[in-house]
């Protein structure tokens, strides 16, 4: 059985015929439990890459396989379900709902996956694994510190036990100490859960901690050492 989680071949995407921007990937693979650092300046195509991988935008030329599934063969509804089941997302500023408690934010994963049978007890168990106390997970997100929000965001991404974690600029608003804490915790949890990690960031100081690095520039996607 192949250990590839993601495979892309001969991908050439543009938003319209009039667009001067093309996003091109000749050949790319990400293996199970591998950690990948993705860097690129604003406007380089990082968001396009993530949206293509998660099926938020459609493509006509090339192939994207996730866990052996060709994304081009899925309907929009099927893609939404596939994304919810197999991807865990950690966004910039964590995107927690301020008026919900930590536990309620974590269980928002249920809202996007109709097959999910996760319970409050499951969320509490994961919180304890992440050293999130009941004092924290019963608070509203707006009352949590940045460090506490980090942990809730990681728990929400991991609760469905996805094969792929995508972290999109999650450390951009953090000081160096909190960045280091966040990355250390994320690596630890991905290793324990067997997740592959795709980490997008401008902060190249973090890149040496990852198994591999790719650079996106002007829509072109290249491996980098």
N, CA and C of each residue as an Amber inpcrd file, in Angstrom:
protein
   675
   0.8370000  -1.2000000   0.0000000   0.0000000   0.0000000   0.0000000
   0.8730000   1.2520000   0.0000000   0.5040000   2.2100000  -0.8350000
   1.2780000   3.4480000  -0.9250000   1.1870000   4.2270000   0.3760000
   2.3020000   4.8460000   0.7480000   2.2870000   5.6750000   1.9480000
   1.9990000   7.1320000   1.6180000   1.7440000   7.4200000   0.3350000
   1.4520000   8.7930000  -0.0720000   0.0790000   9.2360000   0.4310000
   0.0590000  10.3910000   1.0590000  -1.1920000  10.9940000   1.5040000
  -1.7190000  11.9380000   0.4210000  -0.8120000  12.7130000  -0.1690000
  -1.1580000  13.6720000  -1.2220000  -0.2640000  13.4130000  -2.4280000
  -0.8620000  13.4290000  -3.6100000  -0.1010000  13.3250000  -4.8520000
  -0.6830000  14.3140000  -5.8660000   0.1970000  15.1430000  -6.4510000
  -0.2240000  16.1140000  -7.4740000   0.6490000  15.9100000  -8.7060000
   0.0130000  15.8680000  -9.8730000   0.7590000  15.7270000 -11.1220000
   0.1920000  16.6640000 -12.1930000   1.1100000  17.3300000 -12.8830000
   0.7890000  18.1360000 -14.0670000  -0.3590000  19.1160000 -13.8210000
  -0.3520000  19.7400000 -12.6540000  -1.4100000  20.6940000 -12.3100000
  -1.0890000  22.0630000 -12.8900000  -2.0540000  22.6180000 -13.5990000
  -1.9280000  23.9770000 -14.1570000  -3.2680000  24.6600000 -13.9800000
  -3.3040000  25.6170000 -13.0690000  -4.5710000  26.2630000 -12.7230000
  -4.4890000  27.7760000 -12.9150000  -5.5390000  28.3430000 -13.4800000
  -5.6960000  29.7940000 -13.4590000  -7.1570000  30.1330000 -13.2100000
  -7.3870000  31.3290000 -12.6790000  -8.7370000  31.6970000 -12.2590000
  -9.6460000  32.0370000 -13.4380000  -9.0870000  32.5320000 -14.5250000
  -9.8710000  32.8660000 -15.7090000  -8.9420000  32.9680000 -16.9060000
  -9.5260000  32.9840000 -18.0950000  -8.7240000  33.0980000 -19.3090000
  -7.9540000  34.4110000 -19.3480000  -8.5050000  35.4230000 -18.7020000
  -7.8750000  36.7470000 -18.7250000  -6.8240000  36.9160000 -17.6340000
  -6.7100000  35.9220000 -16.7410000  -5.7750000  36.0280000 -15.6230000
  -4.3470000  35.7860000 -16.0760000  -3.4280000  36.5870000 -15.5560000
  -2.0000000  36.4030000 -15.8270000  -1.3470000  35.4620000 -14.8210000
  -2.1520000  35.0180000 -13.8390000  -1.6120000  34.1760000 -12.7710000
  -1.9170000  32.7090000 -13.0540000  -0.8950000  31.9010000 -13.1470000
  -1.0330000  30.4500000 -13.2520000  -0.3700000  29.7980000 -12.0530000
  -1.0250000  28.7780000 -11.5180000  -0.4220000  28.0040000 -10.4370000
  -0.0380000  26.6420000 -11.0070000   1.2520000  26.3140000 -10.9470000
   1.7760000  25.1480000 -11.6480000   2.5310000  24.2180000 -10.6950000
   2.1320000  22.9590000 -10.6810000   2.8420000  21.9200000  -9.9290000
   3.0380000  20.7320000 -10.8550000   4.2760000  20.4240000 -11.1720000
   4.5610000  19.3010000 -12.0740000   4.4210000  17.9560000 -11.3680000
   5.0150000  17.8530000 -10.1870000   5.0100000  16.5690000  -9.4820000
   5.2630000  16.8240000  -7.9970000   4.3240000  16.4160000  -7.1640000
   4.4640000  16.6520000  -5.7230000   3.8290000  15.4900000  -4.9670000
   4.4830000  15.1060000  -3.8650000   3.9400000  14.0600000  -3.0050000
   4.1800000  14.4290000  -1.5440000   3.2480000  14.0490000  -0.7020000
   3.4140000  14.1770000   0.7470000   3.0830000  12.8270000   1.3540000
   3.9940000  12.3160000   2.1820000   3.8190000  10.9900000   2.7690000
   3.1310000  11.0440000   4.1230000   2.6710000   9.8920000   4.5490000
   2.0480000   9.7580000   5.8580000   3.0200000  10.1860000   6.9440000
   2.5430000  10.9950000   7.8730000   3.2860000  11.4810000   9.0450000
   4.4210000  12.4410000   8.6980000   4.5200000  12.8630000   7.4410000
   5.5660000  13.8020000   7.0420000   5.1650000  15.2320000   7.4000000
   6.1580000  16.0620000   7.7330000   5.9040000  17.4770000   8.0160000
   6.5150000  18.3220000   6.9050000   5.7210000  19.2580000   6.3880000
   6.1320000  20.0680000   5.2540000   5.9590000  21.5410000   5.5670000
   7.0010000  22.3220000   5.3190000   6.9510000  23.7710000   5.4960000
   6.7560000  24.4100000   4.1190000   5.7370000  25.2460000   3.9780000
   5.4370000  25.9260000   2.7110000   5.6410000  27.4180000   2.9070000
   6.5490000  27.9840000   2.1280000   6.7990000  29.4170000   2.2480000
   6.5390000  30.1270000   0.9260000   6.3250000  31.4320000   1.0350000
   6.0770000  32.2370000  -0.1540000   5.5600000  33.5980000   0.2560000
   5.8730000  34.6030000  -0.5190000   5.4320000  35.9560000  -0.2260000
   3.9270000  36.0860000  -0.4700000   3.3440000  37.1590000   0.0400000
   1.9280000  37.4260000  -0.1960000   1.6740000  37.5080000  -1.7010000
   0.6230000  36.8340000  -2.1560000   0.2970000  36.8460000  -3.5720000
   1.0320000  35.8230000  -4.4000000   1.8500000  34.9860000  -3.7450000
   2.6570000  34.0110000  -4.4910000   1.8510000  32.7980000  -4.9430000
   0.7570000  32.5080000  -4.2410000  -0.0580000  31.3490000  -4.5810000
  -0.2770000  30.3740000  -3.4440000   0.1280000  30.7430000  -2.2210000
  -0.0350000  29.8320000  -1.0810000  -1.5120000  29.5160000  -0.8260000
  -2.3380000  30.5450000  -0.8260000  -3.7730000  30.3320000  -0.5850000
  -4.3960000  29.5240000  -1.7120000  -3.9840000  29.7860000  -2.9400000
  -4.4590000  29.0000000  -4.0840000  -4.1130000  27.5290000  -3.8870000
  -2.8940000  27.2550000  -3.4600000  -2.4500000  25.8830000  -3.2060000
  -3.3470000  25.2010000  -2.1860000  -3.6000000  25.8530000  -1.0630000
  -4.4320000  25.2650000  -0.0190000  -5.8620000  25.0520000  -0.4990000
  -6.3850000  26.0110000  -1.2440000  -7.7620000  25.8950000  -1.7400000
  -7.9100000  24.7700000  -2.7610000  -6.8770000  24.5540000  -3.5570000
  -6.8990000  23.4360000  -4.5000000  -6.8340000  22.1020000  -3.7570000
  -5.9490000  22.0130000  -2.7690000  -5.7920000  20.7740000  -2.0010000
  -7.0760000  20.3820000  -1.2740000  -7.7940000  21.3600000  -0.7740000
  -8.9890000  21.0720000   0.0250000 -10.2720000  21.1530000  -0.7930000
 -10.1360000  21.3160000  -2.0980000 -11.3030000  21.2860000  -2.9700000
 -12.1890000  22.5040000  -2.9190000 -11.6640000  23.6070000  -2.4120000
 -12.4680000  24.8270000  -2.3510000 -12.5300000  25.5280000  -3.7050000
 -11.5600000  25.2520000  -4.5560000 -11.6230000  25.7150000  -5.9410000
 -11.3700000  24.5290000  -6.8630000 -12.0050000  24.5400000  -8.0220000
 -11.8970000  23.4400000  -8.9630000 -10.7970000  23.7130000  -9.9850000
 -10.2640000  22.6500000 -10.5390000  -9.2190000  22.7530000 -11.5550000
  -9.6030000  21.8660000 -12.7340000  -9.0680000  22.1780000 -13.8960000
  -9.3990000  21.4180000 -15.1020000  -8.2180000  20.6440000 -15.6670000
  -7.0170000  21.0770000 -15.3420000  -5.8340000  20.4520000 -15.9270000
  -4.9430000  19.8690000 -14.8490000  -4.6880000  18.5690000 -14.9150000
  -3.8260000  17.9110000 -13.9430000  -4.6110000  17.0030000 -13.0100000
  -3.9220000  16.5280000 -11.9820000  -4.5040000  15.5430000 -11.0720000
  -4.0840000  15.8310000  -9.6330000  -5.0540000  15.7940000  -8.7300000
  -4.7820000  15.8470000  -7.2920000  -5.4340000  14.6250000  -6.6560000
  -4.6060000  13.8010000  -6.0240000  -5.0980000  12.6440000  -5.2840000
  -4.8590000  12.8730000  -3.7960000  -5.9050000  12.7060000  -3.0040000
  -5.7960000  12.7570000  -1.5520000  -6.2180000  11.4000000  -1.0200000
  -5.2860000  10.6870000  -0.3650000  -5.5610000   9.3370000   0.1270000
  -6.0540000   8.4390000  -1.0060000  -5.5070000   8.6650000  -2.1920000
  -5.8680000   7.8650000  -3.3560000  -7.1400000   8.2980000  -4.0550000
  -7.8350000   9.2860000  -3.4940000  -9.0840000   9.7710000  -4.0760000
  -8.8160000  10.9510000  -5.0060000  -9.2550000  10.8360000  -6.2660000
  -9.1230000  11.9510000  -7.2140000 -10.1650000  13.0120000  -6.8840000
  -9.7060000  14.2090000  -6.5620000 -10.6420000  15.2690000  -6.1790000
 -11.5760000  15.6410000  -7.3180000 -11.1040000  15.5320000  -8.5400000
 -11.9110000  15.9240000  -9.6950000 -13.1450000  15.0510000  -9.8770000
 -13.1680000  13.8830000  -9.2430000 -14.3130000  12.9800000  -9.3980000
 -15.3930000  13.1860000  -8.3360000 -15.1340000  14.0800000  -7.3780000
 -16.0900000  14.3140000  -6.2920000 -17.0310000  15.4690000  -6.6190000
 -18.3000000  15.3190000  -6.2500000 -19.2470000  16.4260000  -6.3590000
 -18.9420000  17.4430000  -5.2600000 -19.5800000  18.5920000  -5.3020000
 -19.3420000  19.6080000  -4.2790000 -19.7230000  19.0960000  -2.8820000
 -20.8530000  18.4100000  -2.8000000 -21.2980000  17.8720000  -1.5040000
 -20.3260000  16.8030000  -1.0240000 -19.9220000  15.9140000  -1.9240000
 -18.9510000  14.8800000  -1.5590000 -17.6260000  15.4880000  -1.1250000
 -17.2110000  16.5600000  -1.8070000 -15.9550000  17.2170000  -1.4540000
 -16.0380000  17.8480000  -0.0730000 -17.1640000  18.4470000   0.2450000
 -17.3350000  19.0450000   1.5710000 -17.2070000  17.9840000   2.6630000
 -17.8180000  16.8230000   2.4330000 -17.7390000  15.7420000   3.3990000
 -16.3220000  15.1700000   3.4870000 -15.6800000  15.0390000   2.3470000
 -14.3130000  14.5190000   2.2900000 -13.3700000  15.4460000   3.0570000
 -13.5150000  16.7440000   2.8470000 -12.6720000  17.7320000   3.5320000
 -12.8580000  17.6570000   5.0430000 -14.1140000  17.5880000   5.4670000
 -14.4110000  17.5650000   6.9000000 -13.8620000  16.3060000   7.5650000
 -13.8350000  15.2130000   6.8230000 -13.3980000  13.9370000   7.3970000
 -11.8870000  13.7890000   7.4350000 -11.1980000  14.2990000   6.4080000
  -9.7790000  13.9780000   6.2560000  -8.8110000  15.1320000   6.5260000
  -9.3330000  16.3560000   6.6600000  -8.4770000  17.5140000   6.9110000
  -8.8070000  18.1400000   8.2690000  -7.7750000  18.5430000   8.9750000
  -7.9260000  19.3790000  10.1600000  -7.2940000  20.7210000   9.8640000
  -8.0260000  21.8030000  10.1090000  -7.5690000  23.1300000   9.7120000
  -7.2760000  24.0020000  10.9280000  -6.1150000  24.6620000  10.8810000
  -5.7710000  25.6590000  11.9050000  -5.4700000  26.9530000  11.1690000
  -6.3010000  27.9600000  11.3880000  -6.1940000  29.2050000  10.6340000
  -5.4390000  30.2680000  11.4140000  -5.0340000  31.2950000  10.6850000
  -4.4340000  32.4680000  11.3070000  -5.4210000  33.0460000  12.3220000
  -4.9480000  33.4010000  13.4960000  -5.7830000  33.9120000  14.5890000
  -6.7760000  32.8640000  15.0930000  -6.6260000  31.5960000  14.6040000
  -7.3220000  30.4210000  15.1230000  -8.8160000  30.3370000  14.7850000
  -9.4580000  31.4720000  14.4430000 -10.8640000  31.4580000  14.0070000
 -11.8060000  30.7870000  14.9980000 -11.5810000  31.0060000  16.2750000
 -12.5170000  30.5030000  17.2800000 -13.7370000  31.4080000  17.3320000
 -14.8720000  30.8280000  17.6770000 -16.1070000  31.6220000  17.8220000
 -16.1250000  32.1720000  19.2350000 -16.0630000  33.4720000  19.3370000
 -15.7810000  34.1340000  20.6130000 -16.7810000  33.8220000  21.7200000
 -18.0740000  33.6700000  21.3770000 -19.0960000  33.4960000  22.4110000
 -19.3260000  32.0300000  22.7930000 -18.6080000  31.1160000  22.1310000
 -18.6980000  29.7030000  22.4870000 -17.5610000  29.3270000  23.4260000
 -17.7880000  28.3080000  24.2480000 -16.7350000  27.8230000  25.1340000
 -15.6920000  27.0520000  24.3220000 -14.5860000  26.7390000  24.9790000
 -13.5570000  25.9640000  24.3170000 -14.0830000  24.6340000  23.8050000
 -14.8340000  23.9120000  24.6550000 -15.4100000  22.6260000  24.2570000
 -16.3530000  22.8000000  23.0780000 -17.1810000  23.8220000  23.1160000
 -18.1400000  24.0490000  22.0220000 -17.4120000  24.3640000  20.7200000
 -16.3100000  25.0960000  20.7950000 -15.5120000  25.3780000  19.6090000
 -14.9170000  24.0920000  19.0370000 -14.4230000  23.2410000  19.9010000
 -13.8370000  21.9760000  19.4430000 -14.8890000  21.1250000  18.7410000
 -16.0820000  21.0710000  19.3050000 -17.1400000  20.2370000  18.7460000
 -17.7920000  20.8360000  17.5100000 -17.3710000  22.0410000  17.1110000
 -17.8400000  22.5960000  15.8390000 -17.4470000  21.6990000  14.6730000
 -16.4260000  20.8460000  14.8850000 -16.0290000  19.8880000  13.8460000
 -17.2060000  19.0050000  13.4390000 -18.1330000  18.7450000  14.3820000
 -19.3120000  17.9320000  14.0800000 -20.2280000  18.5910000  13.0560000
 -20.2230000  19.9150000  13.0280000 -21.1440000  20.6350000  12.1530000
 -20.8240000  20.4220000  10.6850000 -19.5980000  20.0420000  10.3760000
 -19.1740000  19.9050000   8.9880000 -18.9960000  18.4520000   8.5570000
 -19.2460000  17.5270000   9.4650000 -19.0700000  16.1110000   9.1480000
 -20.2870000  15.3380000   9.6390000 -21.1890000  15.0270000   8.7230000
 -22.4540000  14.3810000   9.1050000 -22.2410000  12.9850000   9.6720000
 -21.0910000  12.3770000   9.3690000 -20.8140000  11.0330000   9.8670000
 -20.1650000  11.0320000  11.2570000 -19.8360000  12.2120000  11.7360000
 -19.1380000  12.2960000  13.0140000 -20.0630000  11.9270000  14.1730000
 -19.5310000  11.1510000  15.0940000 -20.2780000  10.7710000  16.3010000
 -19.5420000  11.2540000  17.5520000 -18.7820000  12.3080000  17.3930000
 -18.0100000  12.8400000  18.5060000 -18.9320000  13.4080000  19.5870000
 -18.5420000  13.1960000  20.8150000 -19.3230000  13.6730000  21.9520000
 -18.5010000  14.6520000  22.7860000 -19.1630000  15.2680000  23.7370000
 -18.4750000  16.1710000  24.6560000 -17.4000000  15.4190000  25.4300000
 -17.6790000  14.1650000  25.7530000 -16.7050000  13.3580000  26.4910000
 -15.4430000  13.1300000  25.6540000 -15.5920000  12.9470000  24.3380000
 -14.4420000  12.8010000  23.4420000 -13.5950000  14.0710000  23.4560000
 -14.2760000  15.2230000  23.4170000 -13.5680000  16.4970000  23.4080000
 -12.8320000  16.7210000  24.7190000 -13.4630000  16.3560000  25.8270000
 -12.8290000  16.5130000  27.1400000 -11.5910000  15.6220000  27.2350000
 -11.6940000  14.4030000  26.7210000 -10.5540000  13.4820000  26.7450000
  -9.3740000  14.0610000  25.9720000  -9.6450000  14.6100000  24.8020000
  -8.5710000  15.2000000  24.0010000  -7.9890000  16.4180000  24.7020000
  -8.8420000  17.2170000  25.3280000  -8.3480000  18.3830000  26.0650000
  -7.3730000  17.9800000  27.1580000  -7.6980000  16.9330000  27.8600000
  -6.8170000  16.4700000  28.9260000  -5.4810000  15.9950000  28.3630000
  -5.5030000  15.3690000  27.1660000  -4.2590000  14.9600000  26.5080000
  -3.3960000  16.1650000  26.1600000  -4.0530000  17.2930000  25.8660000
  -3.3570000  18.5170000  25.4930000  -3.1120000  19.4330000  26.6910000
  -3.3420000  18.9010000  27.9010000  -3.1710000  19.6770000  29.1350000
  -4.0690000  20.9090000  29.1650000  -5.2770000  20.7500000  28.6330000
  -6.2790000  21.8150000  28.7020000  -7.2350000  21.4600000  29.8330000
  -7.2080000  22.2300000  30.8980000  -8.0130000  21.9260000  32.0810000
  -9.4670000  22.3380000  31.8780000 -10.3490000  21.8290000  32.7440000
 -11.7680000  22.1980000  32.6440000 -11.9680000  23.6890000  32.8800000
 -11.0640000  24.3020000  33.6370000 -11.1390000  25.7480000  33.8580000
 -10.9940000  26.4990000  32.5370000 -10.2170000  25.9190000  31.6180000
  -9.9940000  26.5430000  30.3130000 -11.0950000  26.1680000  29.3320000
 -11.3890000  24.8750000  29.1910000 -12.3020000  24.4960000  28.1130000
 -13.7580000  24.8530000  28.4060000 -14.0610000  25.2440000  29.6390000
 -15.4150000  25.7050000  29.9350000 -15.5620000  27.2250000  29.8200000
 -14.4540000  27.9160000  29.5410000 -14.5000000  29.3610000  29.3360000
 -14.8830000  29.6870000  27.9040000 -15.4810000  30.8700000  27.7130000
 -15.7320000  31.3430000  26.3580000 -14.3960000  31.6950000  25.7000000
 -14.3260000  31.5160000  24.3960000 -13.0780000  31.7600000  23.6730000
 -12.5680000  33.1770000  23.8720000 -13.4790000  34.1350000  23.9810000
 -13.0740000  35.5380000  24.1320000 -12.3730000  35.7970000  25.4680000
 -12.5170000  34.8740000  26.4050000 -11.8920000  35.0370000  27.7160000
 -10.6000000  34.2310000  27.8610000 -10.1830000  33.5740000  26.7890000
  -8.9740000  32.7570000  26.8320000  -7.7460000  33.5620000  26.4230000
  -6.6060000  33.2050000  26.9880000  -5.3550000  33.8170000  26.5630000
  -4.9770000  33.2900000  25.1820000  -3.9900000  33.9180000  24.5510000
  -3.5350000  33.4520000  23.2340000  -3.0350000  32.0070000  23.3170000
  -2.2740000  31.7040000  24.3560000  -1.7650000  30.3500000  24.5210000
  -2.8790000  29.3220000  24.6760000  -3.9310000  29.6950000  25.4060000
  -5.0710000  28.7960000  25.5840000  -5.8460000  28.6290000  24.2880000
  -5.9710000  29.7160000  23.5260000  -6.6360000  29.6400000  22.2220000
  -5.8670000  28.7180000  21.2750000  -4.5410000  28.7580000  21.3400000
  -3.7020000  27.8660000  20.5350000  -4.0990000  26.4160000  20.7660000
  -4.1910000  26.0480000  22.0100000  -4.4780000  24.6540000  22.3560000
  -5.8870000  24.2360000  21.9180000  -6.8330000  25.1210000  22.0700000
  -8.1990000  24.8270000  21.6260000  -8.2250000  24.6480000  20.1060000
  -7.4920000  25.5040000  19.3830000  -7.4480000  25.4110000  17.9200000
  -6.8340000  24.0940000  17.4730000  -5.7730000  23.6590000  18.1520000
  -5.1460000  22.3750000  17.8180000  -6.1080000  21.2260000  18.1210000
  -6.7860000  21.3070000  19.2680000  -7.7490000  20.2590000  19.6270000
  -8.8700000  20.1770000  18.5950000  -9.3600000  21.3180000  18.1350000
 -10.4350000  21.3130000  17.1320000  -9.9640000  20.6670000  15.8260000
  -8.6960000  20.9090000  15.4560000  -8.1610000  20.3210000  14.2260000
  -7.9600000  18.8120000  14.3550000  -7.6730000  18.3380000  15.5630000
  -7.3390000  16.9270000  15.7720000  -8.5320000  16.0570000  16.1460000
  -9.6340000  16.6620000  16.5630000 -10.7240000  15.9060000  17.1760000
 -11.3200000  14.8560000  16.2450000 -11.3270000  15.0990000  14.9440000
 -11.8810000  14.1210000  14.0010000 -10.8540000  13.0900000  13.5480000
  -9.6520000  13.1670000  14.1340000  -8.5480000  12.2650000  13.7760000
  -8.2800000  12.2730000  12.2690000  -8.0570000  13.4570000  11.7070000
  -7.8130000  13.5590000  10.2610000  -6.4140000  13.0590000   9.9030000
  -6.2480000  12.7010000   8.6380000  -4.9370000  12.2660000   8.1710000
  -4.0140000  13.4460000   7.8680000  -4.6040000  14.6180000   7.6020000
  -3.8250000  15.7820000   7.1900000  -4.2060000  16.9890000   8.0360000
  -3.2070000  17.6410000   8.6080000  -3.4100000  18.9090000   9.3040000
  -2.8270000  20.0200000   8.4330000  -3.6450000  21.0410000   8.1670000
  -3.1640000  22.2230000   7.4560000  -3.1780000  23.4020000   8.4120000
  -2.0130000  23.9890000   8.6120000  -1.8760000  25.1620000   9.4820000
  -1.4920000  26.3520000   8.6010000  -2.3980000  27.2980000   8.4770000
  -2.2270000  28.4230000   7.5580000  -1.8430000  29.6900000   8.3270000
  -0.5640000  30.0200000   8.3290000  -0.0340000  31.2040000   9.0300000
  -0.4990000  31.2520000  10.4940000  -0.4300000  30.1540000  11.2210000
  -0.9900000  30.1440000  12.5820000  -0.1510000  30.8870000  13.6120000
   1.1010000  31.2240000  13.2680000   1.9790000  31.8700000  14.2520000
   2.2560000  33.3350000  13.9240000   1.5590000  33.8850000  12.9310000
   1.9080000  35.2230000  12.4460000   1.6950000  36.3190000  13.4940000
   0.7860000  36.0870000  14.4330000   0.5020000  37.1080000  15.4440000
   1.1320000  36.7920000  16.8000000   2.0250000  35.7990000  16.8290000
   2.5960000  35.3610000  18.0990000   4.0300000  35.8320000  18.2700000
   4.4260000  36.0400000  19.5220000   5.8300000  36.3410000  19.7730000
   6.6300000  35.0380000  19.6750000   7.9570000  35.1370000  19.7180000
   8.8080000  33.9700000  19.4520000   8.5630000  32.8360000  20.4390000
   8.3830000  33.1630000  21.7070000   8.1600000  32.1350000  22.7160000
   6.8900000  31.3550000  22.4200000   5.8230000  32.0870000  22.0950000
   4.5550000  31.4110000  21.8030000   4.6160000  30.6380000  20.4890000
   5.3730000  31.1610000  19.5260000   5.5670000  30.4130000  18.2700000
   6.2060000  29.0630000  18.5540000   7.2830000  29.0870000  19.3330000
   8.0050000  27.8550000  19.6390000   7.1060000  26.8670000  20.3880000
   6.3190000  27.3730000  21.3330000   5.4180000  26.5210000  22.0990000
   4.3620000  25.8880000  21.1930000   3.8190000  26.7110000  20.3060000
   2.7770000  26.2460000  19.3940000   3.3070000  25.1420000  18.4810000
   4.4560000  25.3820000  17.8480000   5.0140000  24.4090000  16.9070000
   5.3920000  23.1160000  17.6320000   5.9680000  23.2360000  18.8040000
   6.3400000  22.0500000  19.5790000   5.1170000  21.2070000  19.9130000
   4.0450000  21.8530000  20.3460000   2.8230000  21.1400000  20.7010000
   2.1880000  20.5060000  19.4620000   2.1820000  21.2470000  18.3550000
   1.5960000  20.7360000  17.1200000   2.3580000  19.5200000  16.6130000
   3.6900000  19.5920000  16.6130000   4.5080000  18.4550000  16.1940000
   4.2460000  17.2300000  17.0750000   4.1980000  17.4620000  18.3600000
   3.9950000  16.3570000  19.3000000   2.6730000  15.6510000  19.0320000
   1.6190000  16.4350000  18.8330000   0.3030000  15.8430000  18.6290000
   0.1850000  15.1590000  17.2640000   0.7660000  15.7620000  16.2330000
   0.7380000  15.1310000  14.9100000   1.4820000  13.7970000  14.9250000
   2.5920000  13.7530000  15.6440000   3.3570000  12.5040000  15.7530000
   2.5500000  11.4360000  16.4800000   1.9050000  11.8260000  17.5590000
   1.1140000  10.8690000  18.3360000  -0.0710000  10.3440000  17.5470000
  -0.6950000  11.2220000  16.7540000  -1.8970000  10.8470000  16.0040000
  -1.5760000  10.2870000  14.6190000  -0.3100000  10.3960000  14.1880000
   0.0640000   9.9000000  12.8700000  -0.3920000  10.7790000  11.7300000
  -0.5720000  12.0720000  11.9940000  -1.0320000  13.0080000  10.9670000
   0.1390000  13.5200000  10.1350000  -0.1440000  13.8170000   8.8760000
   0.7960000  14.5900000   8.0670000   0.5070000  16.0610000   8.3220000
   1.5500000  16.8850000   8.3090000   1.3930000  18.3050000   8.6210000
   1.8860000  19.1520000   7.4610000   1.0160000  20.0430000   7.0090000
   1.3570000  21.0070000   5.9730000   1.2310000  22.3960000   6.6080000
   2.3670000  23.0520000   6.7940000   2.4500000  24.2780000   7.5960000
   2.8540000  25.4420000   6.6930000   1.9760000  26.4130000   6.5250000
   2.2240000  27.5700000   5.6650000   2.6290000  28.7580000   6.5200000
   3.7510000  29.3930000   6.1670000   4.2100000  30.5120000   6.9800000
   5.1970000  31.3900000   6.2240000   5.2080000  32.6840000   6.6200000
   6.2440000  33.5930000   6.1480000   7.5140000  33.4560000   6.9920000
   7.3740000  32.8750000   8.1710000   8.4580000  32.8570000   9.1490000
   9.4390000  31.7310000   8.8480000  10.4580000  32.0290000   8.0630000
  11.4130000  31.0020000   7.6390000  12.3140000  30.5140000   8.7770000
  12.2640000  31.1780000   9.9350000  13.0530000  30.7140000  11.0710000
  12.5690000  29.3440000  11.5470000  11.3410000  28.9860000  11.1880000
  10.7690000  27.7220000  11.6380000  11.1040000  26.5540000  10.7080000
  11.5580000  26.8450000   9.5020000  11.6110000  25.8370000   8.4400000
  12.5060000  24.6470000   8.7440000  13.5840000  24.8480000   9.4920000
  14.5360000  23.7600000   9.7360000  13.9700000  22.6710000  10.6440000
  12.8210000  22.9330000  11.2640000  12.2070000  21.9450000  12.1360000
  11.3910000  20.9100000  11.3550000  11.1950000  21.1500000  10.0470000
  10.3150000  20.3110000   9.2470000  11.1050000  19.3050000   8.4080000
  10.4230000  18.2360000   8.0080000  11.0640000  17.2110000   7.1820000
  11.4660000  17.7620000   5.8220000  10.5890000  18.5780000   5.2430000
  10.8300000  19.1230000   3.9080000  10.3200000  20.5520000   3.8280000
  10.7680000  21.2370000   2.7500000  10.3340000  22.6170000   2.5350000
  10.0490000  22.8180000   1.0570000   8.9770000  23.5430000   0.7560000
   8.7040000  23.9550000  -0.6180000   8.5170000  25.4670000  -0.6450000
   8.8650000  26.0500000  -1.7680000   8.7360000  27.4940000  -1.9550000
   7.7700000  27.7510000  -3.1020000   6.8090000  28.6490000  -2.8720000
   5.8870000  29.0610000  -3.9280000   6.2310000  30.4970000  -4.3030000
   6.4840000  30.7170000  -5.5820000   6.8330000  32.0450000  -6.0690000
   6.1700000  32.2690000  -7.4130000   5.3650000  33.3070000  -7.4920000
   4.6800000  33.6660000  -8.7430000   3.9230000  32.4890000  -9.3470000
   3.3240000  31.6960000  -8.4750000   2.5130000  30.5850000  -8.9500000
   3.2730000  29.3110000  -9.2450000   4.5970000  29.3500000  -9.1330000
   5.4040000  28.1470000  -9.3770000   5.8110000  27.5200000  -8.0440000
   5.8270000  26.2200000  -8.0410000   5.9500000  25.4310000  -6.8280000
   7.2430000  24.6160000  -6.9320000   8.1950000  24.8550000  -6.0500000
   9.4850000  24.1650000  -6.1470000   9.9290000  23.6230000  -4.8060000
  10.5720000  22.4650000  -4.8310000  11.1930000  21.9070000  -3.6330000
  12.4220000  22.7320000  -3.2900000  12.7240000  22.8500000  -1.9980000
  13.8870000  23.6080000  -1.5710000  14.5670000  22.8810000  -0.4280000
  15.8870000  22.9670000  -0.3630000  16.6460000  22.3270000   0.7050000
  16.9420000  23.3260000   1.8040000
